Coordinates of C-alpha atoms in Angstrom, one line a residue:
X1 CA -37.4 -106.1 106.5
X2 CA -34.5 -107.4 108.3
X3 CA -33.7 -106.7 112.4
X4 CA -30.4 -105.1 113.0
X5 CA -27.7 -107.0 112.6
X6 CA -28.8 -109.9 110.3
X7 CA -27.2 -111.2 107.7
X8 CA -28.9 -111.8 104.5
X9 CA -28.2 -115.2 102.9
X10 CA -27.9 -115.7 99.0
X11 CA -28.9 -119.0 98.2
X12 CA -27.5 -120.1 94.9
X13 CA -29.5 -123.3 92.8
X14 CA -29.1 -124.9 89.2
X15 CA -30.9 -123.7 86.9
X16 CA -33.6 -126.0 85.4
X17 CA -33.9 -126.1 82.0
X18 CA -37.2 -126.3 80.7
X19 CA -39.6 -123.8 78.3
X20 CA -40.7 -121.4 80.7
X21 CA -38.8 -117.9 80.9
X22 CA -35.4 -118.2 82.0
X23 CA -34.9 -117.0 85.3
X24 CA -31.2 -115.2 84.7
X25 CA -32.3 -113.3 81.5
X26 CA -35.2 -112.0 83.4
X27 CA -33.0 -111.1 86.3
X28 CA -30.1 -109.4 84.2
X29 CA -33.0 -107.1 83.0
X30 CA -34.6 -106.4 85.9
X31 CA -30.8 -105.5 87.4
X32 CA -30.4 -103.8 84.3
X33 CA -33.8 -101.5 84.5
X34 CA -32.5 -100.8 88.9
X35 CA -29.1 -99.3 87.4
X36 CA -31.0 -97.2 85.0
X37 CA -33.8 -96.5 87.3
X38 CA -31.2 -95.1 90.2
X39 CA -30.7 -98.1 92.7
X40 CA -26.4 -98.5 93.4
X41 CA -25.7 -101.6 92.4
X42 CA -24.2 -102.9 95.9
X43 CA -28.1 -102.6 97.3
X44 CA -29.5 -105.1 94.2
X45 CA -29.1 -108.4 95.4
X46 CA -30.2 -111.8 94.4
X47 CA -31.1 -114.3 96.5
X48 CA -32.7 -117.8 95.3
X49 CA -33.7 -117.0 91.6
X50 CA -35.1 -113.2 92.9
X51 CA -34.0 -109.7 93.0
X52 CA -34.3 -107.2 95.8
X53 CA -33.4 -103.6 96.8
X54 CA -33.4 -102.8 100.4
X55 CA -32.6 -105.8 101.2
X56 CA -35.9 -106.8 101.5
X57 CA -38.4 -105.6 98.9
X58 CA -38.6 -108.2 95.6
X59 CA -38.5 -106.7 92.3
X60 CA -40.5 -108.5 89.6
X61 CA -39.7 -107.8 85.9
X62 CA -42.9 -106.3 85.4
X63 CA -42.4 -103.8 88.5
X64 CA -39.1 -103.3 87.0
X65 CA -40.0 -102.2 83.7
X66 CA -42.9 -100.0 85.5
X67 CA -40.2 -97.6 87.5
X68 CA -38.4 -96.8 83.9
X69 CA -42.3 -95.5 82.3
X70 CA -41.9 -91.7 84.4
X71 CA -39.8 -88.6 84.3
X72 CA -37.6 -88.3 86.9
X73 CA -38.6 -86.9 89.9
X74 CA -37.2 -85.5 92.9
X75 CA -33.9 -86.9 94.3
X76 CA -35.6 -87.3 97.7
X77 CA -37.2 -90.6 97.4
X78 CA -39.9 -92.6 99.9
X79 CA -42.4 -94.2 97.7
X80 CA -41.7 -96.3 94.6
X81 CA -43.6 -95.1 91.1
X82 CA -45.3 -97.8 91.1
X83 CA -48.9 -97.9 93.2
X84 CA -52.1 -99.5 93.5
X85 CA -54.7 -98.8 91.3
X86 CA -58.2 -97.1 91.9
X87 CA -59.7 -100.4 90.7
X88 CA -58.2 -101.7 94.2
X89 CA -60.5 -101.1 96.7
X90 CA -60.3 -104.4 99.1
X91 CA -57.3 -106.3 99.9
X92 CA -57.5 -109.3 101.3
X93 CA -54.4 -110.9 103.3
X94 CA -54.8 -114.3 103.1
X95 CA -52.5 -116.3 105.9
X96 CA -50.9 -120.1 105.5
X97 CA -51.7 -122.5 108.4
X98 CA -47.9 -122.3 109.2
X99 CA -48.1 -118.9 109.5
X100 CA -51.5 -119.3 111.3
X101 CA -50.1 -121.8 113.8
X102 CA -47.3 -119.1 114.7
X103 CA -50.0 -116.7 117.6
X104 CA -47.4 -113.7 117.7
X105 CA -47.6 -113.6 114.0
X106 CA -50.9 -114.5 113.7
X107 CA -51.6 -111.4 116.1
X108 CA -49.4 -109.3 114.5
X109 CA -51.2 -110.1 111.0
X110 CA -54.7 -108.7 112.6
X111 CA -53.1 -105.4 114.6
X112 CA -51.6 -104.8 111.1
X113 CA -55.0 -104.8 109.2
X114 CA -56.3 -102.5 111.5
X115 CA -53.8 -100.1 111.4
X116 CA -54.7 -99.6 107.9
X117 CA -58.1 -99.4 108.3
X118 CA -58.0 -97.0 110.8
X119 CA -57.1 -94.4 108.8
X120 CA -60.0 -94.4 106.3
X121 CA -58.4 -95.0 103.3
X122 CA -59.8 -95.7 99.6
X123 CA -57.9 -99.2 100.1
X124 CA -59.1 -101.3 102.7
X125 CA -57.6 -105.0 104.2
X126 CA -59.2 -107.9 105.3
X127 CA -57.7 -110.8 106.8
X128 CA -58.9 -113.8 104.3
X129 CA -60.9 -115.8 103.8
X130 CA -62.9 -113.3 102.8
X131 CA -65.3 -112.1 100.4
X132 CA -65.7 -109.0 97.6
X133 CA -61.8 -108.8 97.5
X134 CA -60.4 -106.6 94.7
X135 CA -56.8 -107.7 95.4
X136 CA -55.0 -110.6 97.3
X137 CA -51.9 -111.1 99.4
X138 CA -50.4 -114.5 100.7
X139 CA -48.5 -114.6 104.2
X140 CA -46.4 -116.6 104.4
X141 CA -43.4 -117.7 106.6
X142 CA -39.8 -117.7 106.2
X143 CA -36.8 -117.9 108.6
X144 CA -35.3 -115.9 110.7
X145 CA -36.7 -112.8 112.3
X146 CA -37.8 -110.4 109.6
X147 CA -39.5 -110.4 106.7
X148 CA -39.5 -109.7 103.1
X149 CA -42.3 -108.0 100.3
X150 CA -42.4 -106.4 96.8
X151 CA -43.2 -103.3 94.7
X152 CA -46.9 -103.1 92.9
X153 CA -47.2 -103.5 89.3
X154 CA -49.9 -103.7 86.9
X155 CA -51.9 -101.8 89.6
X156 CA -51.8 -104.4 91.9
X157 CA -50.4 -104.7 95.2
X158 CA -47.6 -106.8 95.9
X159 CA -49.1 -110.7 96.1
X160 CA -46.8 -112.3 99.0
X161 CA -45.1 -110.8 102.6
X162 CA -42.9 -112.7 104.0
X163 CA -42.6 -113.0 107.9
X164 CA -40.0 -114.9 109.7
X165 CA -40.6 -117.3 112.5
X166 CA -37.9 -116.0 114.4
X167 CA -40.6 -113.0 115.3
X168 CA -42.9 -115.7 117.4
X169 CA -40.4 -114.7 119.9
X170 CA -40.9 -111.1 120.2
X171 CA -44.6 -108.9 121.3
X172 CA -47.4 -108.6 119.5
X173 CA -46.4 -104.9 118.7
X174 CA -43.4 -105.7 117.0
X175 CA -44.9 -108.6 115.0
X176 CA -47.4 -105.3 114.6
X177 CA -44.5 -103.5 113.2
X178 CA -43.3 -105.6 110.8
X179 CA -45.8 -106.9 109.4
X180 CA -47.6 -103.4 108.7
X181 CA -44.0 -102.4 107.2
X182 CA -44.4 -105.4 104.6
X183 CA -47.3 -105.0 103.1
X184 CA -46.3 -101.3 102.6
X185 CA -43.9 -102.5 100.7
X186 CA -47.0 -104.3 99.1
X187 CA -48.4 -101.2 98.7
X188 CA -45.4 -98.8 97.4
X189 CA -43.9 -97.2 100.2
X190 CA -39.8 -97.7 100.4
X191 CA -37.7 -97.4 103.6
X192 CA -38.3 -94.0 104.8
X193 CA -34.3 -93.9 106.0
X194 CA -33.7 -95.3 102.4
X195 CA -30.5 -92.3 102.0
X196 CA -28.9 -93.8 105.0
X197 CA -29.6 -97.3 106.6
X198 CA -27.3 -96.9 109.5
X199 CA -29.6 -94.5 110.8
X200 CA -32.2 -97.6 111.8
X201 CA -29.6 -100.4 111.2
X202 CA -26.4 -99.4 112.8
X203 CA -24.6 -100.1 109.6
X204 CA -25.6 -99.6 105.2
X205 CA -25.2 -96.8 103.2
X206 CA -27.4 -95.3 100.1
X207 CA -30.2 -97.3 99.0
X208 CA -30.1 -94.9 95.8
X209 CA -30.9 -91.6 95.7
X210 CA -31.6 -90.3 92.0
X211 CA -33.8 -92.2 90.5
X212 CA -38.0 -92.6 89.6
X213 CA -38.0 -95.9 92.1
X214 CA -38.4 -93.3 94.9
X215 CA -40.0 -90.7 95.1
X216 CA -40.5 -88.0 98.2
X217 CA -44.0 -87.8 99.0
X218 CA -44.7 -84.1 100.2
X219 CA -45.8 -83.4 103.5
X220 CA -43.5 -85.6 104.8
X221 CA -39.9 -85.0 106.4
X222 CA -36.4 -85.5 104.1
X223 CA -34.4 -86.5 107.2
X224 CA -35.4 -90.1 109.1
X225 CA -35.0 -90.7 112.9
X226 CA -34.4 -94.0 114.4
X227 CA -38.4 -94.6 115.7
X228 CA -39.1 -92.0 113.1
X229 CA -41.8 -93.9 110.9
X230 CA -42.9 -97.9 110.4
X231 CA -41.2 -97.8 107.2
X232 CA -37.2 -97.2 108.8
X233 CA -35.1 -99.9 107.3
X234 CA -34.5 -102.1 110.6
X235 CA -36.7 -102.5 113.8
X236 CA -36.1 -102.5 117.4
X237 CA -37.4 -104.9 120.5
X238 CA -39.4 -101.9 122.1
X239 CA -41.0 -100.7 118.7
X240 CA -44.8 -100.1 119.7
X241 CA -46.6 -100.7 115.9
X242 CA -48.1 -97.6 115.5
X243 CA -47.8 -95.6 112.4
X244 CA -46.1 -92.1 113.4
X245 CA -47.4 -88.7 112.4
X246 CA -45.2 -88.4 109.2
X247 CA -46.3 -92.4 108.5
X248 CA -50.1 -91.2 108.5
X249 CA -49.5 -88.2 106.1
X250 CA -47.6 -90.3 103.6
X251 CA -50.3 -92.8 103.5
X252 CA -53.5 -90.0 103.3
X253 CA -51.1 -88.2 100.4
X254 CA -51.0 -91.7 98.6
X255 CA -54.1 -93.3 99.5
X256 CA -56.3 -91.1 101.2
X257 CA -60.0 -91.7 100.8
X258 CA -63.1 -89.2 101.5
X259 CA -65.3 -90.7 104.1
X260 CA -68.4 -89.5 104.8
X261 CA -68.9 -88.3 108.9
X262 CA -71.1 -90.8 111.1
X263 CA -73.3 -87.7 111.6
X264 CA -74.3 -87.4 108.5
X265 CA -76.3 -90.7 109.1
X266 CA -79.7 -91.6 110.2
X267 CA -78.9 -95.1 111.2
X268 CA -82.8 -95.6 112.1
X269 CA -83.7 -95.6 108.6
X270 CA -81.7 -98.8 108.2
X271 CA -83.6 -100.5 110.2
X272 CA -84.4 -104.2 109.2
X273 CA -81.5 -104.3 107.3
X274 CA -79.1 -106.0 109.6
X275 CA -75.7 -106.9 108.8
X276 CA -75.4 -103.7 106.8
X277 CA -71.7 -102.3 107.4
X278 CA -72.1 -98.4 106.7
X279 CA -67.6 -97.0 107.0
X280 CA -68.1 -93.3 108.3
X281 CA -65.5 -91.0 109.8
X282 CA -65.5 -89.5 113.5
X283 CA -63.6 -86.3 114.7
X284 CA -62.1 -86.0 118.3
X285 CA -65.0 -87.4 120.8
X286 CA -65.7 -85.5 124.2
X287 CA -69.2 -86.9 125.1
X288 CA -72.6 -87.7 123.6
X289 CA -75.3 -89.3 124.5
X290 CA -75.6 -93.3 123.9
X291 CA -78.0 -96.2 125.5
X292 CA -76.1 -99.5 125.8
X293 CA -73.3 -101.7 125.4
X294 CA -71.3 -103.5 122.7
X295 CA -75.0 -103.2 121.0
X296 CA -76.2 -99.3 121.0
X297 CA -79.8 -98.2 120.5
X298 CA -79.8 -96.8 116.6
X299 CA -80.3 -93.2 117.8
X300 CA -77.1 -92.9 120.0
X301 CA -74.7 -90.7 119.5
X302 CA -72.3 -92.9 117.2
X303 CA -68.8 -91.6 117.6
X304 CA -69.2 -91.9 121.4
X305 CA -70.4 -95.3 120.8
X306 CA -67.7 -96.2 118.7
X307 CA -65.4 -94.8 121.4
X308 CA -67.2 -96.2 124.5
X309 CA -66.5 -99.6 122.1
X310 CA -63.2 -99.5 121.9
X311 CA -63.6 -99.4 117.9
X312 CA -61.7 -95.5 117.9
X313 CA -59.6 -93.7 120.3
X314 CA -61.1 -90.3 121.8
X315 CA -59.4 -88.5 119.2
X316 CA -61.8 -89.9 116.3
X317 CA -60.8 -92.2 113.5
X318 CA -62.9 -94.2 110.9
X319 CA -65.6 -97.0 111.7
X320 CA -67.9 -99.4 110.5
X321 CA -70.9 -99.5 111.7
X322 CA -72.5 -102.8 111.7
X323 CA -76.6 -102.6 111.7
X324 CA -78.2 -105.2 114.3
X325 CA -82.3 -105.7 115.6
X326 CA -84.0 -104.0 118.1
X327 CA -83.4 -105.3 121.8
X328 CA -85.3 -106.0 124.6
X329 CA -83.2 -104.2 126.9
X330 CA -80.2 -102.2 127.2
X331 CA -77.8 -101.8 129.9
X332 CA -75.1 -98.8 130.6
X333 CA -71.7 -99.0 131.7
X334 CA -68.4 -96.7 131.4
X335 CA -65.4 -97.9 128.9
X336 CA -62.9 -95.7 127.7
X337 CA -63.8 -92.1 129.5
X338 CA -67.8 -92.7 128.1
X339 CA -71.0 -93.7 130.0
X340 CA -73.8 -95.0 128.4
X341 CA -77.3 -95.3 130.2
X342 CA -79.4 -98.2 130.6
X343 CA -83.2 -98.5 127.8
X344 CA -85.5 -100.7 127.7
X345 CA -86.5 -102.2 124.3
X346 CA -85.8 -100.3 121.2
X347 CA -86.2 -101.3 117.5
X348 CA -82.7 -101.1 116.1
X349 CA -79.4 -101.0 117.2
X350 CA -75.7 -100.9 116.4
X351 CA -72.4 -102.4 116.6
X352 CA -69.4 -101.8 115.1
X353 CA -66.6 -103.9 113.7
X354 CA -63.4 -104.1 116.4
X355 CA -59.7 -103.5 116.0
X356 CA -58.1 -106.3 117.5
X357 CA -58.0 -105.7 121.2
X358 CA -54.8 -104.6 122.9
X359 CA -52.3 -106.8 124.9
X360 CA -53.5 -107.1 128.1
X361 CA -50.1 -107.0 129.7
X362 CA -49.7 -103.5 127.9
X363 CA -52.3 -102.1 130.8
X364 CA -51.3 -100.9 134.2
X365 CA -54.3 -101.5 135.9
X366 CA -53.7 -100.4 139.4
X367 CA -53.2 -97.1 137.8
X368 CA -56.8 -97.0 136.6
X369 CA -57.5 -96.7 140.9
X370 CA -60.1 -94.8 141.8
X371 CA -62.1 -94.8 138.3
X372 CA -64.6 -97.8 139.5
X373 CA -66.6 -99.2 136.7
X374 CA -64.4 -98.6 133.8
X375 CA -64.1 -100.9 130.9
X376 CA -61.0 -102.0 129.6
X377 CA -61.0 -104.1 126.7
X378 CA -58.1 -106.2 126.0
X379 CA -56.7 -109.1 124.4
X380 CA -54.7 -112.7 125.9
X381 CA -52.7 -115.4 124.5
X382 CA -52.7 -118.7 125.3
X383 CA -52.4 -119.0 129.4
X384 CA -50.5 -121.8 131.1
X385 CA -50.2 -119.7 134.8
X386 CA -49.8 -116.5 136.5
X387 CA -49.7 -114.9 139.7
X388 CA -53.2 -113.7 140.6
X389 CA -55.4 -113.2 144.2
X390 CA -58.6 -113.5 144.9
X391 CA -61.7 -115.1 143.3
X392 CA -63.9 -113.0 140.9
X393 CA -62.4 -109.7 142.4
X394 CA -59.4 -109.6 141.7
X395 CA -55.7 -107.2 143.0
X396 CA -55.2 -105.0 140.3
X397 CA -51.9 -106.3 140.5
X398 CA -52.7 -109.6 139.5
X399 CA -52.2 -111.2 136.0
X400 CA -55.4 -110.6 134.6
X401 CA -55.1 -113.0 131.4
X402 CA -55.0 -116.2 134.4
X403 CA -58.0 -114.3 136.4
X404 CA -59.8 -114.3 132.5
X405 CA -59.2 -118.3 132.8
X406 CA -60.0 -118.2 136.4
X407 CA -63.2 -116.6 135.8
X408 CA -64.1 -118.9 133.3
X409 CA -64.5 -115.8 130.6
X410 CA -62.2 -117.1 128.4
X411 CA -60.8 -120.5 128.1
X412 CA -56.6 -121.1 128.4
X413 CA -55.9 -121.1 124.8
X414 CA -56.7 -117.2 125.1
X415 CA -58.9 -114.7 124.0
X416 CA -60.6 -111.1 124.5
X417 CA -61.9 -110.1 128.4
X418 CA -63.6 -107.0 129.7
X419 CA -61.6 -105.6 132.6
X420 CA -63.6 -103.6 134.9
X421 CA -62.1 -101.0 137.5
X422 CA -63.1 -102.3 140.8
X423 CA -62.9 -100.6 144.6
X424 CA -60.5 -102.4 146.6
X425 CA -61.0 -104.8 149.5
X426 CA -60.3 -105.6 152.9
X427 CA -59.5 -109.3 152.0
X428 CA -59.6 -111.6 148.9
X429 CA -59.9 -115.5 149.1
X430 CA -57.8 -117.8 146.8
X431 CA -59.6 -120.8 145.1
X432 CA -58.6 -122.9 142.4
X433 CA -60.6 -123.2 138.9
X434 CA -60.6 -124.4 135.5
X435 CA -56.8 -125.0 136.4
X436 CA -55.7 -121.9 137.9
X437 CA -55.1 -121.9 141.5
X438 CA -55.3 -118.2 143.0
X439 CA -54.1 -116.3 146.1
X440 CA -55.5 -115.1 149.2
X441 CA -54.8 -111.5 150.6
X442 CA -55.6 -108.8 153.3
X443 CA -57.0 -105.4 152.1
X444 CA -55.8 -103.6 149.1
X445 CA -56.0 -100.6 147.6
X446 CA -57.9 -101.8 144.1
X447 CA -59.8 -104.5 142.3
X448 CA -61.0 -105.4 138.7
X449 CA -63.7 -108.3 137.8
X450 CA -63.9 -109.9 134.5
X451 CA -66.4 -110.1 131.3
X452 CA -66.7 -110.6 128.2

């Protein structure tokens, strides 16, 4: 995907003679197969030996060949004919060390794995290296500040995104954003505005609109809105990362998975067994009852666990439980609208595999005022300074990242802190440590501390 406004270079080299495929025959069929397949010839380009439509989803010959093996279908068009395969169960996104040494897009690579995740789909991601992989993707970087994919073929997902370095400059969400539109290029799914460009781009026409390498996937709308779905053509500064409502039916109609519910479980009887990941669903969460924190007694309620955790919203989603020993003890606390209680020892427990946490800088914390004790979990880059006052309590005004370093709960390269919701205090006294100097201050109206 390109931003708004850039220019997509075509790069022309000799051609190396040698007794491999030649790259131009292949390409003049692959063109060939996009005329017959519906794509206007003015979105096919070529660019360094490779074809693309939409100006940034490749087109192998294989892929090619695929979108010419249907009937024609519907003249409203969203994903391409060709998909992943049932075989496909894991897919495992394997980053570069350039693109690793990139945070924003490093960040961006993990918000995007959970967004898929979260929906409890038959196809899962993980961010490699990891193990039982059915399928594999390679990020890598390019220039400039979008990024590039392909279509599936031969049941497999696409095997490269492309991310520009350019992005390192933008938020985590919109790294987010981009990314989780690649690999659903990876994954089938073509620009949801793919009639009219202009309507996320400012400028483009018809990406092609009567042929079987689109097809509308019901449920969803025939009409795109600029902010209308992850998949629009062209991306804004202030776009948040999120899949839209539209976004989450197309990807249930395509890849939607049953998952068993959490209360069908009797996480006791795995006892012993720890490590065990057990992926069950959770509806909207109002309360329950649950002993601990971060590690839960096996007989809590699990959705409000998961909730309390930070692993689902309050409106339910999918988790994995992770299965852990017994404990000793078990302390309460309040995170995310759910208290726990305090236990003594206990002979299993739970966890749960995290989404990575939210910016930190996202949160208004002097709105959370009056709500003493509640968690907030949440994520920081690399600190270098900040404005902050006081020493372990903290204005809720303060840059809470530095008062993490400050602390000493995580170190200045970054990492995730527990905010706590703290009363306010009649004074706060500045100090200086692990090389952040701090503030003081009279009374104010709120406080948070810091944890891990």
């Amino acid at each position: 995907m390109f931003k708004k406004a850039a220019v997509l270079v075509v790069s022309c080299g000799a051609l190396l003679v040698g007794c491999g495929p030649d790259p131009q025959a292949e390409n003049e069929e692959i063109i060939s197969n996009l005329l017959e397949a519906g794509f206007p010839a003015d979105d096919i380009l070529v660019a360094d030996d490779a074809v693309y439509v939409g100006r940034d989803a490749h087109v192998t010959l294989e892929a090619s060949r695929e979108m010419l093996q249907v009937p024609l279908e519907s003249e409203e068009q969203y994903r391409t004919t060709n998909l992943v395969g049932s075989s496909v169960t894991r897919i495992c996104v394997n980053s570069t060390a350039t693109f690793d040494s990139y945070p924003m897009l490093s960040q961006g690579l993990d918000l995007a794995i959970a967004n898929y995740n979260e929906r409890g789909l038959r196809i899962t991601f993980a961010r490699g290296p990891a193990t039982g992989c059915t399928a594999n993707i390679t990020a890598q970087t390019t220039s400039g500040t979008g990024g590039s994919a392909g279509f599936p073929s031969g049941g497999l997902p696409y095997g490269i995104i492309n991310i520009g370095t350019g992005l390192n400059d933008y938020s985590a969400d919109v790294n987010e954003h981009v990314i989780t539109h690649e690999l659903g290029h990876a994954v089938g799914f073509r620009h949801s505005d793919y009639y009219n460009r202009s309507i996320s781009c400012g400028a483009g026409g018809d990406e092609g609109d009567a042929g079987v390498g689109a097809i509308h996937i019901p449920g969803t709308p025939t009409t795109a809105v600029v902010g209308g779905s992850v998949m629009n053509s062209c991306f804004r500064s202030t776009e948040t990362g999120e899949w839209t409502s539209s976004d989450n039916t197309a990807l249930d109609a395509l890849y939607g998975g049953t998952v068993p519910s959490c209360s069908s479980y009797n996480f006791m009887s795995y006892r012993g067994q720890n490590g065990t990941q057990i992926r069950c669903s959770c509806p909207a969460v109002s309360g329950g009852v649950v002993w601990g924190t971060d590690l839960y007694t096996d007989d809590s309620n699990a959705c409000a666990a998961a909730v309390h955790a930070g692993a689902i919203p309050a409106t339910g989603g999918t988790v994995v439980v992770v299965i852990q020993p017994g404990q000793s003890s078990y302390t309460g606390t309040t995170r995310n609208g759910i208290t726990t209680l305090s236990y003594g020892a206990w002979g299993g427990s739970f966890s749960f595999q995290l989404p990575p946490a939210q910016s930190c800088s996202s949160y208004n914390f002097t709105s959370y005022r009056g709500q003493n004790g509640t968690q907030i979990r949440c994520g920081c880059p690399a600190v270098s300074g900040g404005v902050l006052w006081g020493t372990d309590l903290y204005t809720d005004d303060s840059d809470a990242c530095a008062a993490g370093v400050h602390a000493g709960v995580i170190p200045a390269t970054g990492g995730t802190v527990v905010v706590t919701i703290q009363p306010g205090q009649s004074s706060y006294t500045g100090t200086t440590r692990n090389g952040i100097t701090t503030l003081s201050y009279g009374a104010w109206g709120g406080s948070f501390s810091l944890g891990r």
